[in-house]
Amino acid sequence: MTTQSKQHIIKKDAHPFDRTQIEGLLIKRFFYAPAFENYGGVAGFYDYGPPGSALQSNILNEWRRHFIIEEDMLELDTTCITPAEVLKTSGHVDKFSDWMVRDTVTGDIFRADHLIEAVIKSRLDSDLQARGSKLDVTEQTLNKKKKLKSLAPVKLTDEIVQKYHSLLAQLDNFTGPELGHLIESEQITSPETGNKLSTPIEFNLMFESQIGPTGQLKGYLRPETAQGHFLNFNRLLDFNNGKLPFASAQIGRSFRNEISPKQGLLRVREFTMAEVEHFLDPKSKDHEKFSSIANTKLKLLTKGIQSNGQSEILEIQVGKAVEQKIIDNQTLGYFLVRIYEFLIKIGIDDSRLRFRQHMDNEMAHYATDCWDAEILSSYGWIECVGCADRSAYDLTVHSIRTGTKLVVREPLKEGIEFEKNVPVFDKKLFGPRFKKDAKPIEESMMEMDQERLECIGNELSSTGSSKVKVSNGKEYELTSDVLKIEKRTFKETTREFTPNVIEPSFGIGRILYSLLEHTFWTREEDINRGVLSLPPSISPIKVLIVPLSGTEVFRPIIKIISDKLRKVGLANRVDDSNASIGKRYARNDELGTPFGITVDFGSVKNQTVTLRERDSTKQLIGSIDEVLKVLEDLCFCKIQWEEACERLKEYSGTQDLD
Amino acid sequence: MTTQSKQHIIKKDAHPFDRTQIEGLLIKRFFYAPAFENYGGVAGFYDYGPPGSALQSNILNEWRRHFIIEEDMLELDTTCITPAEVLKTSGHVDKFSDWMVRDTVTGDIFRADHLIEAVIKSRLDSDLQARGSKLDVTEQTLNKKKKLKSLAPVKLTDEIVQKYHSLLAQLDNFTGPELGHLIESEQITSPETGNKLSTPIEFNLMFESQIGPTGQLKGYLRPETAQGHFLNFNRLLDFNNGKLPFASAQIGRSFRNEISPKQGLLRVREFTMAEVEHFLDPKSKDHEKFSSIANTKLKLLTKGIQSNGQSEILEIQVGKAVEQKIIDNQTLGYFLVRIYEFLIKIGIDDSRLRFRQHMDNEMAHYATDCWDAEILSSYGWIECVGCADRSAYDLTVHSIRTGTKLVVREPLKEGIEFEKNVPVFDKKLFGPRFKKDAKPIEESMMEMDQERLECIGNELSSTGSSKVKVSNGKEYELTSDVLKIEKRTFKETTREFTPNVIEPSFGIGRILYSLLEHTFWTREEDINRGVLSLPPSISPIKVLIVPLSGTEVFRPIIKIISDKLRKVGLANRVDDSNASIGKRYARNDELGTPFGITVDFGSVKNQTVTLRERDSTKQLIGSIDEVLKVLEDLCFCKIQWEEACERLKEYSGTQDLD
């Protein structure tokens, strides 16, 4: 893919990137479309059509292979509806919220941080224009979409420009009251009306519902799949024979009732996630396969850099980043590399991918360290994968709330010896003396803490007696003839601990949209039609079969080719419409179909077909069986196009056909 | 699978089927488990663990191949949250409900029809006992689970027995008030307390929520995926180049807030569905591939048989059933066979599968004919796939509600000619005479219906004038010098119509559970451990690799085998624990793993391994490469075990190892 991405960047210079063009293509060819359009639409909901569904399903299959199969993870499928109590315990009921402001006249609602960001960016743009720079098309579209009034060019002081840039870099850190203060101090008003805005109000992002007919059991739609992993921890541990580390994985729908969803697939209210919860011993966060990836270089935007209001990138080997404690531990580092490898494999452009560390105030309530894989698209740098160290937070809170321990018990090879104060009664004297009170006295003393026992022991040896308060509420005087406190040696043979969790969490829709932007370009000779240079493994349809015309004579050959391709699992499509071959190929370039087979009279006579490659439009020729074998190897990534060119002859009649 | 199923039935006779045993196995090995158990559980929610997730995902892949790929369907992925207006239009807000009754003292809630059914069945059981029959274990467990008081054996009159059987066969047909009447007339009370029950109250089964921060947009979780197909009809038609027939398909989560979910995976509140909407011309419901399946025999329980209160089965070729109008049309018949083939392919027992036709009152509000594939398990005959003819219902109601036409336009080869009355004005006289009123008069007359125009024409020719009421509210007298009504000939070149829809709809959880029951059995020699005879294509893990012991010397061979299997996509697992080989295999028989490879010192010395088949426990021996090739062919269904036995030698040391 690297070559294809490079090609794209070169092409992009020739024809400036235009988001309306790609979004037009994606909706027209039904990759996806706004849901409920006939009903006027509801913001934040999208439906995937045939090519979008196939693309998503191919990405998920690749994810399954890359993570679940290669890393031997335990797959789960848990429910979306979750009782309120679970999400109260996990902290989501209290803390999973955003700040919204209202237009005090119209009642329109905005997400406070997004509004401030948009206004400040537009002021900076206006300043840039005043200083003589031009905005590119994308920026203009962006502002138009955000319904920001075009500001007349107004030059800001250098001091304010500096302050604004620093604000933008830190905005994710701000609390609600701080956002409210900013709105006042920067005189930010409702974007369309100019009306005053309300103070920020907290809004919980979970969809609420009622379970069962009584209306008494409140539930939420899960905002992440993670809680389903944590609640099943004991079963998973058991399935893994009680051993750590292991990872569970789940692909499923999650739901967030965003305040004002925008930006197409990037901020939606219902989305498919793929989440891994890697459970490990907090004492050893090393990873057994770390050495295999330690030399991989990643582009990091650390929290240190950001807290200075800067945005330079540190390109560093992961091994060194862990050594220098930039990345907290090996397992976190290992997953950052695996995330990187996955994104590159499916076709994300390396030069538009970075890992940004969360700042301390910005992290979710459960996380202790977090890195986002951010992908650059025309919407800016967008978080597409989060990789958080959730520590022991979730397992601990659920254990405490339910009384069901979510822990690992590890047999200790060499037991740990320790001393303990133990109450020793003279049974012959004690029973008869205290009669029915003997039992509660004994029980209370067995549960007593070490310091209290020490103290009683001291009293007994110095004064010969001690007063002891017991669970039945009464106090008894015990004397040294019935009770002694002895120090005895014990040995602990198991260690019990709550595992920590490293969580790579993928937003599939965001990755899918970024990928489409990264692989989109237009040819010099036909700038109105787009090409999607999707890798063959990911593209919705692998092969387009194009007969020279709709005539009967080609049908048997088409059927043979189509059946053979289907048998080896390669999705293909026949286009025998009346359009010219060139036009039929162009329509399929829009769908990202990487290869085409042309069936012509040569096929009938000599059993040969031509093979076309989407990006170069180069054509090769060979016997049907040769071409199908090459195709299979290409689609299953066994060979590259260069090798196909060595195995088949170049087709010279290209000009006539294409 | 047929042989395996037969085997199972034979075994079943030896050890009576015990549901607690299989449910124990499924939960212990984490095929699935009740969700939120640590929190006390919530009825109707289940989580799938690693083997259950893999099994489900294999079933869905098979479904995708069998339907989407083989039938060239258009895949969709639409949202679960749906605005209320959409489901109001589709009829779900008003009609998607069940009848519930309350215990008038405790307030406990029951689903009325299920309660009546359970009570009547237990009365029939008690009668059977009184007549000297014994209930089998399953029935006893069933009653226990339903918390029905064990009735003392009470003999009923033959008349009442007859009435009860007839009631049971027709119960699905009853309305709420009719259920209320039954409760009174049959003196049915609250099962645990014996208290009086309330009259039945309607309860809508959809989960409700609010979309967005204003709280003004009501939404529901979809109760089926179908509406997402209908709303996208125009985009799908466009994707299919405007041509009928075509089918869309979707796999996804749906939600139903059941009144009192019971019966494990069979009645849950959140579940995975796979739905097809096959759009076709109502004038031709023939199917182009019908002849290929016309000879397949299906077991049918027709509505005629049921309305007589009977339950005999009609086994008939589908071709004949369509000819005799038992099944309404070819496309419905085609899909019944494809459903049948799918269920048999994944391992459902042919003898426990039938197709039951819905009775007229029983059908969903949108359906005109409907057949359920019902599968027999210890819970009785359960609907696992519905196949409904939804006619043009949904597309029509959405068209009317939104004003967006959901229709097909078909160019007519030979146009249809027809005559029409047309008003013809003498412009020279008409304009000057009526001035500014001329336009509204002309417009009103252009929109007038044919009969009215005919009538005006008759008046004009008989009396020379006619009074015409116009859209501006005034009446004008028009005379025959300015207006004539002429008959003219027109030609229609396109036919516009709303397609009909045939909908096969699969409840994946119900199929999965039935499959587990059908493939479960116990060996003579070890009745406490179950075996799941899942077909290799569906089983969660294909191969268990078992080294003779945990010693280092076997590791390289294990790694080679495991990597080679993974490369060809065969999920495998290594068990190098200390348990005996026999025990390790038995544990994996519980997971349905069809094949095992034993690595021993012969493997180190001669590069040979043995291959074990789960159901027969027979072992073969061959070189590693030979065995792996045979395994690949077995798992991808290229050969049966019998052929494997011809290709590899029988292993004689079986007794020592197993």
PDB file of N, CA and C in Angstrom, chain A residues 188-241:
ATOM      1  N   ILE A 188     -17.621  34.590  23.432  1.00  0.00           N
ATOM      2  CA  ILE A 188     -18.143  33.643  22.438  1.00  0.00           C
ATOM      3  C   ILE A 188     -19.668  33.596  22.544  1.00  0.00           C
ATOM      4  N   THR A 189     -20.325  33.734  21.388  1.00  0.00           N
ATOM      5  CA  THR A 189     -21.797  33.774  21.369  1.00  0.00           C
ATOM      6  C   THR A 189     -22.324  32.667  20.465  1.00  0.00           C
ATOM      7  N   SER A 190     -23.643  32.529  20.407  1.00  0.00           N
ATOM      8  CA  SER A 190     -24.280  31.504  19.573  1.00  0.00           C
ATOM      9  C   SER A 190     -23.929  31.765  18.110  1.00  0.00           C
ATOM     10  N   PRO A 191     -23.423  30.751  17.384  1.00  0.00           N
ATOM     11  CA  PRO A 191     -22.797  31.008  16.088  1.00  0.00           C
ATOM     12  C   PRO A 191     -23.716  31.615  15.025  1.00  0.00           C
ATOM     13  N   GLU A 192     -24.957  31.196  14.954  1.00  0.00           N
ATOM     14  CA  GLU A 192     -25.801  31.729  13.889  1.00  0.00           C
ATOM     15  C   GLU A 192     -26.511  33.014  14.290  1.00  0.00           C
ATOM     16  N   THR A 193     -26.902  33.105  15.584  1.00  0.00           N
ATOM     17  CA  THR A 193     -27.727  34.236  16.010  1.00  0.00           C
ATOM     18  C   THR A 193     -26.930  35.328  16.701  1.00  0.00           C
ATOM     19  N   GLY A 194     -25.745  34.975  17.230  1.00  0.00           N
ATOM     20  CA  GLY A 194     -24.986  35.953  17.997  1.00  0.00           C
ATOM     21  C   GLY A 194     -25.545  36.159  19.395  1.00  0.00           C
ATOM     22  N   ASN A 195     -26.559  35.356  19.785  1.00  0.00           N
ATOM     23  CA  ASN A 195     -27.149  35.487  21.129  1.00  0.00           C
ATOM     24  C   ASN A 195     -26.188  35.003  22.211  1.00  0.00           C
ATOM     25  N   LYS A 196     -26.462  35.437  23.431  1.00  0.00           N
ATOM     26  CA  LYS A 196     -25.694  35.002  24.591  1.00  0.00           C
ATOM     27  C   LYS A 196     -25.894  33.491  24.806  1.00  0.00           C
ATOM     28  N   LEU A 197     -24.839  32.837  25.321  1.00  0.00           N
ATOM     29  CA  LEU A 197     -24.930  31.407  25.610  1.00  0.00           C
ATOM     30  C   LEU A 197     -25.129  31.180  27.103  1.00  0.00           C
ATOM     31  N   SER A 198     -25.799  30.082  27.447  1.00  0.00           N
ATOM     32  CA  SER A 198     -25.980  29.719  28.859  1.00  0.00           C
ATOM     33  C   SER A 198     -24.658  29.245  29.450  1.00  0.00           C
ATOM     34  N   THR A 199     -24.595  29.112  30.777  1.00  0.00           N
ATOM     35  CA  THR A 199     -23.414  28.465  31.373  1.00  0.00           C
ATOM     36  C   THR A 199     -23.473  26.975  31.004  1.00  0.00           C
ATOM     37  N   PRO A 200     -22.310  26.297  30.911  1.00  0.00           N
ATOM     38  CA  PRO A 200     -22.296  24.897  30.504  1.00  0.00           C
ATOM     39  C   PRO A 200     -23.040  23.991  31.494  1.00  0.00           C
ATOM     40  N   ILE A 201     -23.827  23.073  30.942  1.00  0.00           N
ATOM     41  CA  ILE A 201     -24.601  22.102  31.734  1.00  0.00           C
ATOM     42  C   ILE A 201     -24.078  20.709  31.376  1.00  0.00           C
ATOM     43  N   GLU A 202     -23.953  19.836  32.389  1.00  0.00           N
ATOM     44  CA  GLU A 202     -23.463  18.492  32.133  1.00  0.00           C
ATOM     45  C   GLU A 202     -24.568  17.646  31.517  1.00  0.00           C
ATOM     46  N   PHE A 203     -24.220  16.839  30.490  1.00  0.00           N
ATOM     47  CA  PHE A 203     -25.207  15.979  29.838  1.00  0.00           C
ATOM     48  C   PHE A 203     -24.661  14.570  29.717  1.00  0.00           C
ATOM     49  N   ASN A 204     -25.331  13.601  30.340  1.00  0.00           N
ATOM     50  CA  ASN A 204     -24.845  12.215  30.261  1.00  0.00           C
ATOM     51  C   ASN A 204     -25.101  11.643  28.868  1.00  0.00           C
ATOM     52  N   LEU A 205     -24.082  10.962  28.340  1.00  0.00           N
ATOM     53  CA  LEU A 205     -24.132  10.532  26.939  1.00  0.00           C
ATOM     54  C   LEU A 205     -24.741   9.149  26.733  1.00  0.00           C
ATOM     55  N   MET A 206     -25.291   8.549  27.776  1.00  0.00           N
ATOM     56  CA  MET A 206     -25.847   7.221  27.580  1.00  0.00           C
ATOM     57  C   MET A 206     -27.343   7.280  27.262  1.00  0.00           C
ATOM     58  N   PHE A 207     -27.779   6.396  26.351  1.00  0.00           N
ATOM     59  CA  PHE A 207     -29.203   6.235  26.062  1.00  0.00           C
ATOM     60  C   PHE A 207     -29.833   5.412  27.179  1.00  0.00           C
ATOM     61  N   GLU A 208     -30.935   5.912  27.719  1.00  0.00           N
ATOM     62  CA  GLU A 208     -31.576   5.248  28.850  1.00  0.00           C
ATOM     63  C   GLU A 208     -32.812   4.492  28.377  1.00  0.00           C
ATOM     64  N   SER A 209     -33.130   3.376  29.042  1.00  0.00           N
ATOM     65  CA  SER A 209     -34.378   2.674  28.748  1.00  0.00           C
ATOM     66  C   SER A 209     -34.860   1.926  29.984  1.00  0.00           C
ATOM     67  N   GLN A 210     -35.989   1.270  29.868  1.00  0.00           N
ATOM     68  CA  GLN A 210     -36.551   0.486  30.968  1.00  0.00           C
ATOM     69  C   GLN A 210     -36.548  -0.974  30.560  1.00  0.00           C
ATOM     70  N   ILE A 211     -36.160  -1.865  31.468  1.00  0.00           N
ATOM     71  CA  ILE A 211     -36.170  -3.300  31.179  1.00  0.00           C
ATOM     72  C   ILE A 211     -37.384  -3.938  31.849  1.00  0.00           C
ATOM     73  N   GLY A 212     -38.122  -4.730  31.088  1.00  0.00           N
ATOM     74  CA  GLY A 212     -39.258  -5.470  31.652  1.00  0.00           C
ATOM     75  C   GLY A 212     -40.509  -4.635  31.752  1.00  0.00           C
ATOM     76  N   PRO A 213     -41.644  -5.293  32.033  1.00  0.00           N
ATOM     77  CA  PRO A 213     -42.936  -4.613  31.973  1.00  0.00           C
ATOM     78  C   PRO A 213     -43.266  -3.780  33.210  1.00  0.00           C
ATOM     79  N   THR A 214     -42.516  -3.911  34.300  1.00  0.00           N
ATOM     80  CA  THR A 214     -42.904  -3.177  35.500  1.00  0.00           C
ATOM     81  C   THR A 214     -42.411  -1.735  35.474  1.00  0.00           C
ATOM     82  N   GLY A 215     -41.438  -1.440  34.592  1.00  0.00           N
ATOM     83  CA  GLY A 215     -40.897  -0.076  34.532  1.00  0.00           C
ATOM     84  C   GLY A 215     -40.013   0.256  35.713  1.00  0.00           C
ATOM     85  N   GLN A 216     -39.624  -0.771  36.488  1.00  0.00           N
ATOM     86  CA  GLN A 216     -38.827  -0.472  37.695  1.00  0.00           C
ATOM     87  C   GLN A 216     -37.342  -0.708  37.525  1.00  0.00           C
ATOM     88  N   LEU A 217     -36.931  -1.365  36.418  1.00  0.00           N
ATOM     89  CA  LEU A 217     -35.513  -1.659  36.237  1.00  0.00           C
ATOM     90  C   LEU A 217     -34.941  -0.784  35.127  1.00  0.00           C
ATOM     91  N   LYS A 218     -34.115   0.188  35.534  1.00  0.00           N
ATOM     92  CA  LYS A 218     -33.547   1.109  34.562  1.00  0.00           C
ATOM     93  C   LYS A 218     -32.348   0.459  33.887  1.00  0.00           C
ATOM     94  N   GLY A 219     -32.193   0.692  32.592  1.00  0.00           N
ATOM     95  CA  GLY A 219     -31.029   0.185  31.883  1.00  0.00           C
ATOM     96  C   GLY A 219     -30.482   1.254  30.956  1.00  0.00           C
ATOM     97  N   TYR A 220     -29.260   1.054  30.490  1.00  0.00           N
ATOM     98  CA  TYR A 220     -28.660   1.935  29.488  1.00  0.00           C
ATOM     99  C   TYR A 220     -28.150   1.087  28.335  1.00  0.00           C
ATOM    100  N   LEU A 221     -28.040   1.696  27.162  1.00  0.00           N
ATOM    101  CA  LEU A 221     -27.299   1.057  26.083  1.00  0.00           C
ATOM    102  C   LEU A 221     -25.825   1.271  26.367  1.00  0.00           C
ATOM    103  N   ARG A 222     -25.029   0.213  26.268  1.00  0.00           N
ATOM    104  CA  ARG A 222     -23.621   0.317  26.642  1.00  0.00           C
ATOM    105  C   ARG A 222     -22.912   1.393  25.805  1.00  0.00           C
ATOM    106  N   PRO A 223     -22.057   2.194  26.452  1.00  0.00           N
ATOM    107  CA  PRO A 223     -21.279   3.185  25.709  1.00  0.00           C
ATOM    108  C   PRO A 223     -19.942   2.604  25.248  1.00  0.00           C
ATOM    109  N   GLU A 224     -19.630   1.378  25.655  1.00  0.00           N
ATOM    110  CA  GLU A 224     -18.412   0.668  25.270  1.00  0.00           C
ATOM    111  C   GLU A 224     -18.709  -0.810  25.522  1.00  0.00           C
ATOM    112  N   THR A 225     -17.934  -1.719  24.913  1.00  0.00           N
ATOM    113  CA  THR A 225     -18.196  -3.144  25.139  1.00  0.00           C
ATOM    114  C   THR A 225     -17.469  -3.650  26.386  1.00  0.00           C
ATOM    115  N   ALA A 226     -16.579  -2.821  26.940  1.00  0.00           N
ATOM    116  CA  ALA A 226     -15.634  -3.269  27.970  1.00  0.00           C
ATOM    117  C   ALA A 226     -16.283  -3.891  29.200  1.00  0.00           C
ATOM    118  N   GLN A 227     -17.396  -3.297  29.683  1.00  0.00           N
ATOM    119  CA  GLN A 227     -17.975  -3.806  30.934  1.00  0.00           C
ATOM    120  C   GLN A 227     -18.380  -5.276  30.803  1.00  0.00           C
ATOM    121  N   GLY A 228     -18.806  -5.680  29.616  1.00  0.00           N
ATOM    122  CA  GLY A 228     -19.152  -7.080  29.372  1.00  0.00           C
ATOM    123  C   GLY A 228     -17.964  -8.012  29.585  1.00  0.00           C
ATOM    124  N   HIS A 229     -16.754  -7.522  29.279  1.00  0.00           N
ATOM    125  CA  HIS A 229     -15.552  -8.329  29.533  1.00  0.00           C
ATOM    126  C   HIS A 229     -15.314  -8.439  31.042  1.00  0.00           C
ATOM    127  N   PHE A 230     -15.395  -7.306  31.726  1.00  0.00           N
ATOM    128  CA  PHE A 230     -15.048  -7.298  33.155  1.00  0.00           C
ATOM    129  C   PHE A 230     -16.006  -8.179  33.960  1.00  0.00           C
ATOM    130  N   LEU A 231     -17.327  -8.072  33.653  1.00  0.00           N
ATOM    131  CA  LEU A 231     -18.295  -8.846  34.417  1.00  0.00           C
ATOM    132  C   LEU A 231     -18.086 -10.350  34.223  1.00  0.00           C
ATOM    133  N   ASN A 232     -17.548 -10.749  33.062  1.00  0.00           N
ATOM    134  CA  ASN A 232     -17.314 -12.169  32.795  1.00  0.00           C
ATOM    135  C   ASN A 232     -15.904 -12.608  33.160  1.00  0.00           C
ATOM    136  N   PHE A 233     -15.174 -11.758  33.902  1.00  0.00           N
ATOM    137  CA  PHE A 233     -13.767 -12.061  34.150  1.00  0.00           C
ATOM    138  C   PHE A 233     -13.535 -13.447  34.740  1.00  0.00           C
ATOM    139  N   ASN A 234     -14.318 -13.833  35.738  1.00  0.00           N
ATOM    140  CA  ASN A 234     -14.071 -15.139  36.372  1.00  0.00           C
ATOM    141  C   ASN A 234     -14.266 -16.303  35.405  1.00  0.00           C
ATOM    142  N   ARG A 235     -15.283 -16.207  34.548  1.00  0.00           N
ATOM    143  CA  ARG A 235     -15.499 -17.273  33.560  1.00  0.00           C
ATOM    144  C   ARG A 235     -14.350 -17.329  32.554  1.00  0.00           C
ATOM    145  N   LEU A 236     -13.879 -16.155  32.149  1.00  0.00           N
ATOM    146  CA  LEU A 236     -12.779 -16.099  31.183  1.00  0.00           C
ATOM    147  C   LEU A 236     -11.502 -16.684  31.790  1.00  0.00           C
ATOM    148  N   LEU A 237     -11.242 -16.289  33.033  1.00  0.00           N
ATOM    149  CA  LEU A 237     -10.050 -16.792  33.727  1.00  0.00           C
ATOM    150  C   LEU A 237     -10.120 -18.315  33.823  1.00  0.00           C
ATOM    151  N   ASP A 238     -11.298 -18.818  34.159  1.00  0.00           N
ATOM    152  CA  ASP A 238     -11.506 -20.254  34.261  1.00  0.00           C
ATOM    153  C   ASP A 238     -11.257 -20.923  32.908  1.00  0.00           C
ATOM    154  N   PHE A 239     -11.792 -20.306  31.841  1.00  0.00           N
ATOM    155  CA  PHE A 239     -11.599 -20.856  30.490  1.00  0.00           C
ATOM    156  C   PHE A 239     -10.118 -20.903  30.146  1.00  0.00           C
ATOM    157  N   ASN A 240      -9.354 -19.952  30.672  1.00  0.00           N
ATOM    158  CA  ASN A 240      -7.907 -19.911  30.403  1.00  0.00           C
ATOM    159  C   ASN A 240      -7.128 -20.686  31.466  1.00  0.00           C
ATOM    160  N   ASN A 241      -7.788 -21.645  32.106  1.00  0.00           N
ATOM    161  CA  ASN A 241      -7.160 -22.487  33.139  1.00  0.00           C
ATOM    162  C   ASN A 241      -6.557 -21.699  34.294  1.00  0.00           C
TER     163      ASN A 241
END
